[in-house]
Amino acid sequence: MDDLPLTTSPDTQRKNRVPPGQRLTEKWPVLHYGAMPSFDPARWKFTISGLVETERVLSDTDLTSLPQVQVFSDIHCVTTWSRLNNLWQGVSTQQIRQLVQIRPEAEFVIVHAAGRFTTNLTLDDFFQPDVLLAWKHDGQLISPEHGYPLRLVVPRLYFWKSAKWVTGIEFTAQDRPGFWESNGYHNHGDPWKEERYSR
Ligand SMILES: Nc1nc2c(c(=O)[nH]1)N[C@H]1C(S)=C(S)[C@@H](COP(=O)(O)O)O[C@H]1N2
Ligand SMILES: [Mo]
């Protein structure tokens, strides 16, 4: 495990690591809309759909057999808490990219999660080298409340883009605001620009 490649998210190298309007916490709060979705992890699948030449459906074993990475990152939640020094383990989105042929019209990724949650990203934001689909945090399996069996981690954007209980990704030509983005949150969510709310 120690010999996995490590990617350091560039924001952890800033002299001041705390974005404007944020405060540090040591704890890791649990935040999501509604009840925790109940689903059977044994029957869980990860689907790659939309503007790809051939759709792919991966089982848990398929996913965990792919080459893995570790990512060191800071968490910035729009509700103003930040948690520094997180070590994630999983599969990078750059690795996921090797599994499909993405059509040239594709410009966005819609991330789907259990309970019909979605969040939207540009291809560029989704394929940054520090973005991964994770199942471990600080050496332990991610707990169910924090997104087990699979959560997306997008270190450079507010944490609402880091969908928990991910069930798939869909490539699209048009942007499609996700759950929080349709409910007042900014469409992009850069914490360094304080892209918190859309109005
Ligand atoms: N599936 C799902 N993922 C989600 C959310 C959600 O409501 N559903 N909320 C987001 C928000 S607003 C935040 S701040 C983080 C919180 O993650 P945590 O509970 O692990 O701290 O999860 C994000 N991912
Ligand atoms: Mo949030």
XYZ file of N, CA, C and O and ligand atoms in Angstrom:
821
model
N 0.823 -1.199 0.000
C 0.000 0.000 0.000
C 0.861 1.253 0.000
O 0.583 2.239 -0.661
N 1.959 1.205 0.739
C 2.834 2.372 0.826
C 3.504 2.704 -0.488
O 3.938 3.832 -0.704
N 3.602 1.722 -1.369
C 4.284 1.999 -2.623
C 3.328 2.493 -3.714
O 3.721 2.625 -4.856
N 2.093 2.795 -3.357
C 1.187 3.375 -4.346
C 1.675 4.774 -4.711
O 2.169 5.493 -3.851
N 1.486 5.161 -5.995
C 1.871 6.521 -6.357
C 1.055 7.551 -5.562
O -0.130 7.356 -5.330
N 1.721 8.606 -5.136
C 1.072 9.653 -4.351
C 0.972 10.934 -5.171
O 1.968 11.413 -5.705
N -0.247 11.458 -5.270
C -0.455 12.756 -5.911
C -0.758 13.775 -4.827
O -1.628 13.547 -3.980
N -0.023 14.875 -4.839
C -0.251 15.929 -3.858
C -1.091 17.019 -4.507
O -0.675 17.598 -5.505
N -2.261 17.263 -3.964
C -3.113 18.304 -4.546
C -2.429 19.661 -4.390
O -1.961 19.998 -3.303
N -2.343 20.445 -5.478
C -1.530 21.671 -5.436
C -1.966 22.662 -4.353
O -1.121 23.385 -3.821
N -3.253 22.695 -3.989
C -3.692 23.657 -2.970
C -3.080 23.376 -1.601
O -3.042 24.263 -0.739
N -2.589 22.161 -1.373
C -1.952 21.851 -0.082
C -0.554 22.465 -0.001
O 0.063 22.451 1.058
N -0.049 22.980 -1.138
C 1.298 23.568 -1.167
C 1.264 25.084 -1.009
O 2.307 25.730 -1.016
N 0.057 25.656 -0.881
C -0.028 27.113 -0.694
C 0.535 27.485 0.666
O 0.467 26.705 1.601
N 1.034 28.728 0.752
C 1.559 29.207 2.036
C 0.400 29.317 3.018
O 0.487 28.894 4.159
N -0.707 29.923 2.592
C -1.926 29.949 3.396
C -2.914 28.961 2.790
O -3.446 29.185 1.707
N -3.157 27.869 3.500
C -3.985 26.795 2.937
C -5.474 26.973 3.185
O -6.265 26.133 2.752
N -5.865 28.019 3.922
C -7.275 28.196 4.283
C -7.914 29.281 3.409
O -7.565 30.451 3.513
N -8.845 28.906 2.530
C -9.460 29.888 1.634
C -10.273 30.930 2.406
O -10.627 30.708 3.561
N -10.549 32.081 1.758
C -11.301 33.149 2.424
C -12.640 32.656 2.969
O -13.346 31.894 2.312
N -12.969 33.097 4.190
C -14.266 32.775 4.783
C -14.365 31.391 5.383
O -15.428 30.987 5.847
N -13.232 30.640 5.422
C -13.242 29.265 5.944
C -12.583 29.208 7.315
O -11.717 30.028 7.635
N -12.970 28.242 8.138
C -12.349 28.012 9.445
C -11.948 26.548 9.548
O -12.638 25.668 9.037
N -10.848 26.294 10.249
C -10.347 24.917 10.341
C -11.120 24.097 11.362
O -11.529 24.602 12.402
N -11.314 22.834 11.047
C -11.840 21.885 12.020
C -10.974 20.638 11.985
O -10.386 20.296 10.951
N -10.861 19.994 13.127
C -10.129 18.729 13.205
C -11.059 17.568 12.896
O -10.648 16.517 12.437
N -12.335 17.776 13.248
C -13.324 16.713 13.061
C -13.668 16.605 11.575
O -13.277 17.429 10.763
N -14.437 15.621 11.273
C -14.915 15.467 9.905
C -16.439 15.378 9.961
O -16.987 14.290 10.174
N -17.128 16.528 9.815
C -18.593 16.508 9.894
C -19.208 15.649 8.785
O -18.601 15.468 7.725
N -20.382 15.125 9.049
C -21.151 14.372 8.050
C -22.254 15.279 7.525
O -23.023 15.818 8.312
N -22.290 15.470 6.214
C -23.294 16.354 5.615
C -23.825 15.755 4.321
O -23.051 15.397 3.447
N -25.121 15.640 4.235
C -25.733 15.299 2.954
C -27.220 15.610 3.031
O -27.760 15.794 4.117
N -27.854 15.649 1.873
C -29.275 15.941 1.852
C -30.069 14.655 2.107
O -29.793 13.632 1.484
N -31.035 14.747 2.996
C -31.957 13.635 3.209
C -31.338 12.486 3.976
O -30.253 12.596 4.542
N -32.043 11.377 3.966
C -31.567 10.193 4.677
C -30.433 9.557 3.894
O -30.325 9.735 2.681
N -29.585 8.814 4.588
C -28.525 8.094 3.895
C -29.178 7.050 3.004
O -30.032 6.302 3.465
N -28.818 7.015 1.706
C -29.466 6.037 0.835
C -29.147 4.615 1.290
O -28.013 4.340 1.692
N -30.136 3.749 1.250
C -29.849 2.366 1.598
C -29.726 1.591 0.294
O -30.558 1.722 -0.598
N -28.660 0.869 0.164
C -28.501 0.016 -1.019
C -27.560 -1.100 -0.639
O -26.857 -1.031 0.361
N -27.548 -2.130 -1.438
C -26.798 -3.332 -1.116
C -25.399 -3.235 -1.738
O -25.259 -3.354 -2.958
N -24.361 -2.991 -0.936
C -23.010 -2.850 -1.495
C -22.580 -4.080 -2.311
O -21.801 -3.952 -3.257
N -23.118 -5.253 -1.986
C -22.758 -6.477 -2.719
C -23.264 -6.424 -4.161
O -22.676 -7.027 -5.051
N -24.358 -5.693 -4.360
C -24.922 -5.603 -5.716
C -24.598 -4.279 -6.394
O -25.110 -3.967 -7.465
N -23.711 -3.513 -5.746
C -23.335 -2.192 -6.233
C -22.545 -2.293 -7.545
O -21.741 -3.186 -7.731
N -22.806 -1.384 -8.473
C -22.087 -1.335 -9.746
C -21.736 0.108 -10.073
O -22.388 1.033 -9.604
N -20.712 0.269 -10.884
C -20.291 1.600 -11.331
C -20.436 1.657 -12.853
O -19.817 0.870 -13.568
N -21.274 2.562 -13.348
C -21.600 2.631 -14.768
C -20.983 3.865 -15.428
O -21.091 4.973 -14.896
N -20.344 3.660 -16.568
C -19.818 4.775 -17.363
C -20.691 4.874 -18.606
O -20.717 3.949 -19.431
N -21.445 5.978 -18.728
C -22.459 6.069 -19.787
C -22.392 7.412 -20.493
O -21.515 8.231 -20.235
N -23.354 7.628 -21.388
C -23.424 8.890 -22.127
C -22.573 8.846 -23.381
O -22.562 7.844 -24.095
N -21.830 9.924 -23.634
C -21.090 10.082 -24.881
C -19.769 9.307 -24.869
O -18.681 9.875 -24.897
N -19.911 7.976 -24.824
C -18.752 7.085 -24.934
C -19.064 6.069 -26.039
O -20.230 5.782 -26.319
N -18.030 5.532 -26.659
C -18.259 4.584 -27.759
C -18.988 3.343 -27.236
O -19.912 2.852 -27.874
N -18.554 2.833 -26.098
C -19.196 1.667 -25.502
C -19.365 1.897 -24.013
O -18.392 2.226 -23.330
N -20.590 1.748 -23.514
C -20.818 1.900 -22.079
C -20.111 0.784 -21.319
O -19.945 -0.324 -21.839
N -19.709 1.087 -20.087
C -19.052 0.082 -19.267
C -19.734 -0.008 -17.915
O -20.132 1.005 -17.360
N -19.855 -1.219 -17.416
C -20.383 -1.430 -16.071
C -19.333 -2.199 -15.287
O -18.928 -3.288 -15.694
N -18.860 -1.617 -14.192
C -17.805 -2.245 -13.398
C -18.368 -2.733 -12.065
O -19.124 -2.022 -11.407
N -17.955 -3.921 -11.700
C -18.284 -4.423 -10.368
C -17.247 -3.869 -9.392
O -16.239 -3.290 -9.793
N -17.512 -4.086 -8.130
C -16.567 -3.696 -7.088
C -15.186 -4.313 -7.354
O -14.159 -3.642 -7.245
N -15.173 -5.574 -7.747
C -13.902 -6.260 -8.019
C -13.202 -5.657 -9.232
O -11.974 -5.480 -9.216
N -13.982 -5.341 -10.283
C -13.382 -4.709 -11.467
C -12.676 -3.411 -11.074
O -11.552 -3.134 -11.498
N -13.371 -2.629 -10.250
C -12.850 -1.311 -9.884
C -11.608 -1.417 -9.000
O -10.602 -0.739 -9.237
N -11.669 -2.294 -8.000
C -10.540 -2.379 -7.066
C -9.353 -3.129 -7.676
O -8.274 -3.144 -7.091
N -9.550 -3.753 -8.865
C -8.430 -4.406 -9.553
C -7.635 -3.426 -10.409
O -6.557 -3.768 -10.903
N -8.172 -2.226 -10.602
C -7.459 -1.224 -11.412
C -6.277 -0.673 -10.608
O -6.278 -0.727 -9.385
N -5.274 -0.131 -11.319
C -4.147 0.493 -10.608
C -4.651 1.617 -9.687
O -5.510 2.404 -10.075
N -4.129 1.637 -8.460
C -4.619 2.587 -7.467
C -3.619 3.709 -7.208
O -2.437 3.571 -7.498
N -4.142 4.780 -6.656
C -3.308 5.927 -6.287
C -3.694 6.407 -4.889
O -4.753 6.050 -4.368
N -2.825 7.226 -4.319
C -3.169 7.974 -3.117
C -3.139 9.454 -3.475
O -2.313 9.877 -4.289
N -4.049 10.207 -2.880
C -4.089 11.658 -3.098
C -4.117 12.348 -1.738
O -4.902 11.976 -0.867
N -3.238 13.330 -1.587
C -3.173 14.134 -0.363
C -3.885 15.452 -0.655
O -3.516 16.165 -1.590
N -4.923 15.768 0.139
C -5.724 16.957 -0.183
C -6.324 17.611 1.052
O -6.377 17.024 2.129
N -6.792 18.843 0.864
C -7.549 19.562 1.880
C -9.021 19.562 1.481
O -9.345 19.542 0.285
N -9.903 19.580 2.502
C -11.351 19.627 2.260
C -11.849 21.031 2.599
O -11.531 21.555 3.670
N -12.642 21.618 1.701
C -13.265 22.905 1.975
C -14.766 22.792 1.739
O -15.208 22.615 0.600
N -15.534 22.844 2.813
C -16.991 22.745 2.692
C -17.575 24.145 2.614
O -17.129 25.044 3.324
N -18.581 24.317 1.784
C -19.183 25.640 1.585
C -19.801 26.182 2.875
O -19.936 27.386 3.047
N -20.143 25.302 3.818
C -20.688 25.752 5.105
C -19.595 26.295 6.032
O -19.829 26.467 7.220
N -18.421 26.520 5.503
C -17.255 27.243 6.059
C -16.239 26.410 6.864
O -15.271 26.970 7.353
N -16.442 25.101 6.990
C -15.370 24.342 7.645
C -14.388 23.799 6.601
O -14.770 23.438 5.477
N -13.123 23.771 7.015
C -12.077 23.157 6.186
C -11.341 22.133 7.040
O -11.137 22.339 8.232
N -10.969 21.046 6.427
C -10.210 19.994 7.116
C -8.981 19.688 6.274
O -9.108 19.212 5.144
N -7.804 19.962 6.837
C -6.561 19.789 6.083
C -6.040 18.353 6.207
O -6.464 17.596 7.079
N -5.096 18.011 5.337
C -4.293 16.774 5.450
C -5.104 15.483 5.359
O -5.096 14.664 6.278
N -5.805 15.312 4.274
C -6.551 14.070 4.058
C -5.810 13.198 3.053
O -5.328 13.689 2.033
N -5.715 11.915 3.361
C -5.058 10.986 2.440
C -6.100 10.009 1.910
O -6.686 9.232 2.677
N -6.336 10.098 0.616
C -7.356 9.266 -0.022
C -6.692 8.146 -0.798
O -5.592 8.304 -1.306
N -7.394 7.051 -0.947
C -6.911 5.962 -1.799
C -8.044 5.461 -2.674
O -9.181 5.289 -2.207
N -7.713 5.210 -3.945
C -8.717 4.715 -4.878
C -8.164 4.723 -6.291
O -6.970 4.482 -6.495
N -9.040 5.018 -7.248
C -8.657 5.013 -8.659
C -8.785 6.435 -9.193
O -9.824 7.082 -8.993
N -7.753 6.927 -9.845
C -7.809 8.293 -10.373
C -8.765 8.351 -11.552
O -8.978 7.359 -12.263
N -9.337 9.526 -11.777
C -10.233 9.657 -12.931
C -9.444 9.518 -14.234
O -9.995 9.101 -15.242
N -8.149 9.817 -14.191
C -7.322 9.615 -15.390
C -7.236 8.127 -15.747
O -7.159 7.764 -16.917
N -7.251 7.288 -14.726
C -7.275 5.835 -14.953
C -8.625 5.413 -15.545
O -8.688 4.603 -16.479
N -9.699 5.981 -15.022
C -11.047 5.691 -15.519
C -11.155 6.053 -17.003
O -11.801 5.372 -17.792
N -10.470 7.135 -17.370
C -10.501 7.604 -18.762
C -9.982 6.550 -19.737
O -10.393 6.497 -20.900
N -9.073 5.698 -19.270
C -8.503 4.663 -20.135
C -9.518 3.561 -20.469
O -9.279 2.750 -21.355
N -10.619 3.505 -19.718
C -11.568 2.399 -19.876
C -12.548 2.609 -21.012
O -13.235 1.682 -21.426
N -12.675 3.839 -21.483
C -13.676 4.151 -22.506
C -13.093 5.082 -23.552
O -12.075 5.733 -23.313
N -13.783 5.131 -24.694
C -13.433 6.142 -25.680
C -14.489 7.221 -25.607
O -15.659 6.993 -25.957
N -14.084 8.382 -25.138
C -15.031 9.483 -24.961
C -15.229 10.183 -26.305
O -14.256 10.485 -27.002
N -16.501 10.405 -26.673
C -16.770 11.076 -27.945
C -16.329 12.542 -27.890
O -16.402 13.161 -26.839
N -15.909 13.070 -29.038
C -15.387 14.451 -29.034
C -16.419 15.499 -28.600
O -16.035 16.567 -28.130
N -17.718 15.214 -28.737
C -18.735 16.207 -28.343
C -18.829 16.367 -26.833
O -19.420 17.318 -26.333
N -18.312 15.405 -26.089
C -18.465 15.436 -24.630
C -17.696 16.602 -24.023
O -16.525 16.819 -24.340
N -18.370 17.362 -23.179
C -17.703 18.478 -22.498
C -17.933 18.483 -21.003
O -17.271 19.209 -20.272
N -18.905 17.696 -20.543
C -19.244 17.695 -19.117
C -19.351 16.261 -18.603
O -19.568 15.325 -19.385
N -19.217 16.136 -17.288
C -19.447 14.852 -16.624
C -20.533 15.067 -15.587
O -20.443 15.986 -14.765
N -21.575 14.244 -15.654
C -22.596 14.237 -14.614
C -22.293 13.027 -13.735
O -22.253 11.889 -14.222
N -22.047 13.302 -12.462
C -21.738 12.226 -11.515
C -23.042 11.803 -10.863
O -23.790 12.645 -10.352
N -23.325 10.502 -10.925
C -24.570 9.971 -10.352
C -24.269 9.244 -9.046
O -23.299 8.497 -8.959
N -25.133 9.462 -8.060
C -24.954 8.789 -6.777
C -26.280 8.199 -6.327
O -27.349 8.593 -6.815
N -26.189 7.265 -5.378
C -27.391 6.632 -4.844
C -28.335 7.712 -4.308
O -27.888 8.785 -3.888
N -29.623 7.435 -4.360
C -30.599 8.412 -3.901
C -30.834 9.527 -4.907
O -31.265 10.614 -4.550
N -30.476 9.280 -6.164
C -30.671 10.192 -7.294
C -29.917 11.505 -7.180
O -30.264 12.500 -7.817
N -28.885 11.537 -6.336
C -28.031 12.718 -6.238
C -27.172 12.816 -7.494
O -26.668 11.817 -7.992
N -27.011 14.040 -7.999
C -26.054 14.255 -9.097
C -25.242 15.512 -8.815
O -25.666 16.393 -8.068
N -24.071 15.576 -9.431
C -23.303 16.816 -9.450
C -22.612 16.908 -10.793
O -22.353 15.886 -11.433
N -22.364 18.134 -11.253
C -21.849 18.347 -12.607
C -20.467 18.979 -12.579
O -20.180 19.835 -11.751
N -19.634 18.522 -13.510
C -18.264 19.027 -13.623
C -17.917 19.166 -15.096
O -18.428 18.410 -15.932
N -17.006 20.080 -15.417
C -16.473 20.092 -16.778
C -15.500 18.917 -16.896
O -14.961 18.440 -15.892
N -15.260 18.479 -18.120
C -14.274 17.404 -18.334
C -12.935 17.810 -17.739
O -12.247 16.994 -17.123
N -12.586 19.082 -17.920
C -11.304 19.569 -17.424
C -11.203 19.434 -15.902
O -10.202 18.936 -15.386
N -12.229 19.847 -15.178
C -12.202 19.713 -13.719
C -12.212 18.242 -13.294
O -11.553 17.860 -12.330
N -12.977 17.412 -14.004
C -13.092 15.998 -13.634
C -11.781 15.239 -13.827
O -11.453 14.343 -13.050
N -11.034 15.617 -14.866
C -9.809 14.873 -15.169
C -8.533 15.533 -14.641
O -7.439 15.224 -15.109
N -8.657 16.430 -13.683
C -7.452 16.952 -13.036
C -6.719 15.786 -12.351
O -7.369 14.842 -11.868
N -5.399 15.846 -12.272
C -4.640 14.691 -11.780
C -4.854 14.350 -10.305
O -4.473 13.266 -9.862
N -5.487 15.261 -9.532
C -5.735 14.967 -8.115
C -7.173 14.528 -7.845
O -7.589 14.425 -6.689
N -7.940 14.242 -8.905
C -9.333 13.806 -8.724
C -9.380 12.279 -8.739
O -8.768 11.647 -9.608
N -10.078 11.690 -7.760
C -10.145 10.224 -7.725
C -11.485 9.730 -7.206
O -12.253 10.476 -6.595
N -11.737 8.471 -7.489
C -12.844 7.721 -6.911
C -12.243 6.912 -5.775
O -11.417 6.036 -6.005
N -12.662 7.240 -4.537
C -11.950 6.728 -3.367
C -12.810 5.786 -2.554
O -14.035 5.925 -2.501
N -12.147 4.817 -1.906
C -12.825 3.977 -0.908
C -12.042 3.911 0.401
O -12.477 3.274 1.337
N -10.869 4.588 0.444
C -10.129 4.670 1.696
C -9.779 6.118 2.019
O -9.517 6.920 1.111
N -9.782 6.427 3.316
C -9.389 7.739 3.825
C -8.497 7.531 5.044
O -8.879 6.802 5.959
N -7.331 8.135 5.015
C -6.348 7.985 6.097
C -6.135 6.510 6.478
O -6.105 6.151 7.662
N -6.045 5.669 5.469
C -5.696 4.269 5.674
C -6.837 3.337 6.053
O -6.635 2.132 6.183
N -8.033 3.894 6.235
C -9.190 3.069 6.622
C -10.235 3.111 5.508
O -10.321 4.102 4.793
N -11.056 2.076 5.451
C -12.184 2.140 4.527
C -13.039 3.346 4.894
O -13.263 3.623 6.084
N -13.501 4.081 3.910
C -14.387 5.223 4.160
C -15.665 4.686 4.817
O -16.197 3.661 4.399
N -16.138 5.358 5.845
C -17.335 4.868 6.551
C -18.567 5.081 5.672
O -18.558 5.920 4.756
N -19.652 4.336 5.932
C -20.864 4.492 5.127
C -21.371 5.938 5.079
O -21.745 6.422 4.010
N -21.329 6.659 6.201
C -21.829 8.056 6.207
C -20.989 8.956 5.310
O -21.458 9.971 4.826
N -19.716 8.589 5.145
C -18.829 9.421 4.328
C -18.749 8.924 2.887
O -17.931 9.421 2.120
N -19.559 7.914 2.535
C -19.676 7.604 1.117
C -19.320 6.207 0.651
O -19.310 5.944 -0.547
N -19.005 5.290 1.601
C -18.696 3.927 1.180
C -19.883 3.342 0.405
O -21.012 3.605 0.787
N -19.677 2.599 -0.675
C -18.412 2.012 -1.124
C -17.545 2.889 -2.019
O -16.393 2.527 -2.275
N -18.069 4.008 -2.518
C -17.249 4.794 -3.434
C -17.663 6.250 -3.377
O -18.846 6.577 -3.501
N -16.668 7.127 -3.199
C -16.983 8.551 -3.290
C -16.006 9.224 -4.233
O -14.839 8.829 -4.337
N -16.495 10.257 -4.905
C -15.626 11.079 -5.718
C -14.940 12.075 -4.794
O -15.550 12.525 -3.821
N -13.678 12.405 -5.096
C -12.998 13.471 -4.368
C -12.429 14.444 -5.400
O -11.626 14.055 -6.252
N -12.910 15.691 -5.326
C -12.468 16.759 -6.232
C -11.818 17.834 -5.363
O -12.465 18.778 -4.928
N -10.511 17.674 -5.062
C -9.875 18.500 -4.037
C -9.939 20.002 -4.275
O -9.961 20.772 -3.332
N -9.966 20.448 -5.543
C -9.834 21.877 -5.789
C -11.158 22.622 -5.798
O -11.190 23.830 -6.006
N -12.270 21.909 -5.585
C -13.586 22.568 -5.540
C -14.236 22.307 -4.190
O -13.845 21.387 -3.465
N -15.239 23.135 -3.843
C -15.965 22.902 -2.589
C -16.440 21.451 -2.547
O -16.743 20.833 -3.575
N -16.579 20.969 -1.310
C -16.751 19.531 -1.079
C -18.097 18.990 -1.564
O -18.275 17.779 -1.635
N -19.063 19.872 -1.891
C -20.329 19.312 -2.374
C -20.159 18.624 -3.719
O -20.979 17.791 -4.105
N -19.082 18.975 -4.468
C -18.823 18.297 -5.748
C -18.290 16.870 -5.524
O -18.243 16.077 -6.466
N -17.852 16.583 -4.303
C -17.283 15.265 -3.993
C -18.407 14.311 -3.586
O -18.636 14.065 -2.390
N -19.105 13.806 -4.597
C -20.309 12.992 -4.361
C -19.998 11.714 -3.601
O -19.003 11.038 -3.877
N -20.862 11.410 -2.627
C -20.757 10.156 -1.871
C -21.639 9.092 -2.542
O -22.591 9.427 -3.228
N -21.352 7.823 -2.301
C -22.151 6.691 -2.809
C -22.318 6.756 -4.337
O -23.413 6.605 -4.887
N -21.197 6.990 -5.018
C -21.222 7.162 -6.475
C -21.619 5.861 -7.165
O -21.112 4.788 -6.831
N -22.532 5.966 -8.127
C -22.966 4.791 -8.888
C -22.591 4.887 -10.362
O -22.730 3.903 -11.084
N -22.134 6.069 -10.801
C -21.733 6.154 -12.193
C -21.395 7.558 -12.628
O -21.590 8.528 -11.890
N -20.848 7.626 -13.840
C -20.585 8.916 -14.464
C -21.163 8.888 -15.867
O -21.208 7.844 -16.523
N -21.632 10.057 -16.302
C -22.260 10.182 -17.617
C -21.613 11.352 -18.343
O -21.564 12.458 -17.797
N -21.114 11.108 -19.538
C -20.513 12.175 -20.329
C -21.582 12.842 -21.183
O -22.372 12.150 -21.837
N -21.614 14.177 -21.162
C -22.656 14.910 -21.895
C -22.045 16.074 -22.678
O -20.945 16.542 -22.363
N -22.784 16.539 -23.683
C -22.364 17.709 -24.450
C -22.829 18.983 -23.769
O -22.186 20.029 -23.862
N -23.989 18.896 -23.083
C -24.548 20.060 -22.392
C -24.360 19.919 -20.884
O -24.415 18.802 -20.356
N -24.184 21.052 -20.249
C -24.086 21.062 -18.791
C -25.475 20.787 -18.205
O -26.490 21.130 -18.816
N -25.505 20.156 -17.046
C -26.772 19.834 -16.390
C -26.573 20.002 -14.885
O -26.044 19.092 -14.237
N -26.939 21.180 -14.347
C -26.710 21.425 -12.919
C -27.229 20.281 -12.053
O -28.315 19.744 -12.296
N -26.439 19.894 -11.069
C -26.788 18.777 -10.198
C -27.695 19.201 -9.061
O -28.336 20.252 -9.117
N -27.738 18.377 -8.015
C -28.661 18.616 -6.909
C -28.398 19.955 -6.222
O -29.257 20.825 -6.168
N -27.187 20.151 -5.692
C -26.894 21.395 -4.969
C -26.816 22.572 -5.926
O -27.222 23.685 -5.583
N -26.331 22.333 -7.140
C -26.195 23.401 -8.128
C -27.572 23.914 -8.557
O -27.702 25.059 -8.986
N -28.610 23.080 -8.456
C -29.977 23.509 -8.789
C -30.669 24.112 -7.573
O -31.796 24.574 -7.671
N -30.009 24.045 -6.417
C -30.626 24.532 -5.183
C -29.810 25.663 -4.558
O -29.671 25.743 -3.343
N -29.269 26.521 -5.421
C -28.648 27.750 -4.934
C -27.133 27.757 -4.846
O -26.536 28.817 -4.661
N -26.499 26.578 -4.966
C -25.040 26.579 -4.929
C -24.497 26.971 -6.302
O -25.144 26.791 -7.327
N -23.274 27.476 -6.272
C -22.606 27.920 -7.501
C -22.435 26.742 -8.461
O -22.255 25.601 -8.028
N -22.423 27.017 -9.757
C -22.275 25.915 -10.702
C -20.859 25.334 -10.695
O -20.678 24.154 -10.987
N -19.874 26.167 -10.336
C -18.481 25.697 -10.384
C -17.936 25.369 -8.999
O -17.585 24.222 -8.730
N -17.844 26.384 -8.102
C -17.477 26.092 -6.719
C -16.003 26.120 -6.385
O -15.515 25.281 -5.618
N -15.276 27.131 -6.902
C -13.864 27.294 -6.538
C -13.777 28.018 -5.189
O -14.181 29.177 -5.078
N -13.239 27.355 -4.141
C -13.197 27.991 -2.816
C -12.284 29.207 -2.756
O -12.484 30.083 -1.915
N -11.280 29.274 -3.615
C -10.341 30.408 -3.607
C -10.962 31.642 -4.220
O -10.489 32.757 -4.008
N -12.026 31.462 -5.013
C -12.775 32.598 -5.578
C -14.088 32.784 -4.830
O -14.922 33.581 -5.240
N -14.288 32.024 -3.774
C -15.542 32.029 -3.010
C -16.767 31.885 -3.916
O -17.733 32.627 -3.788
N -16.703 30.918 -4.808
C -17.857 30.620 -5.664
C -18.834 29.739 -4.884
O -18.933 28.535 -5.108
N -19.510 30.371 -3.898
C -20.358 29.611 -2.974
C -21.780 29.428 -3.499
O -22.267 28.308 -3.597
N -22.444 30.555 -3.783
C -23.863 30.488 -4.134
C -24.096 31.173 -5.469
O -23.313 32.003 -5.907
N -25.171 30.814 -6.111
C -25.434 31.358 -7.440
C -26.250 32.643 -7.382
O -26.408 33.308 -8.378
N -26.829 32.940 -6.240
C -27.522 34.226 -6.114
C -27.612 34.605 -4.663
O -27.196 33.861 -3.811
N -24.632 11.518 -2.567
C -24.399 12.696 -1.968
N -23.139 13.157 -1.922
C -22.879 14.337 -1.321
C -23.909 15.128 -0.756
C -25.238 14.620 -0.823
O -26.212 15.251 -0.354
N -25.447 13.389 -1.433
N -23.605 16.319 -0.153
C -22.338 16.959 -0.487
C -21.997 17.989 0.472
S -22.955 19.379 0.471
C -20.889 17.894 1.269
S -20.379 19.213 2.207
C -20.102 16.646 1.362
C -19.936 16.214 2.790
O -19.195 15.028 2.869
P -18.926 14.361 4.267
O -20.271 14.021 4.882
O -18.083 13.178 4.013
O -18.221 15.404 5.100
O -20.691 15.593 0.628
C -21.179 15.973 -0.637
N -21.592 14.769 -1.311
Mo -21.916 20.956 1.765
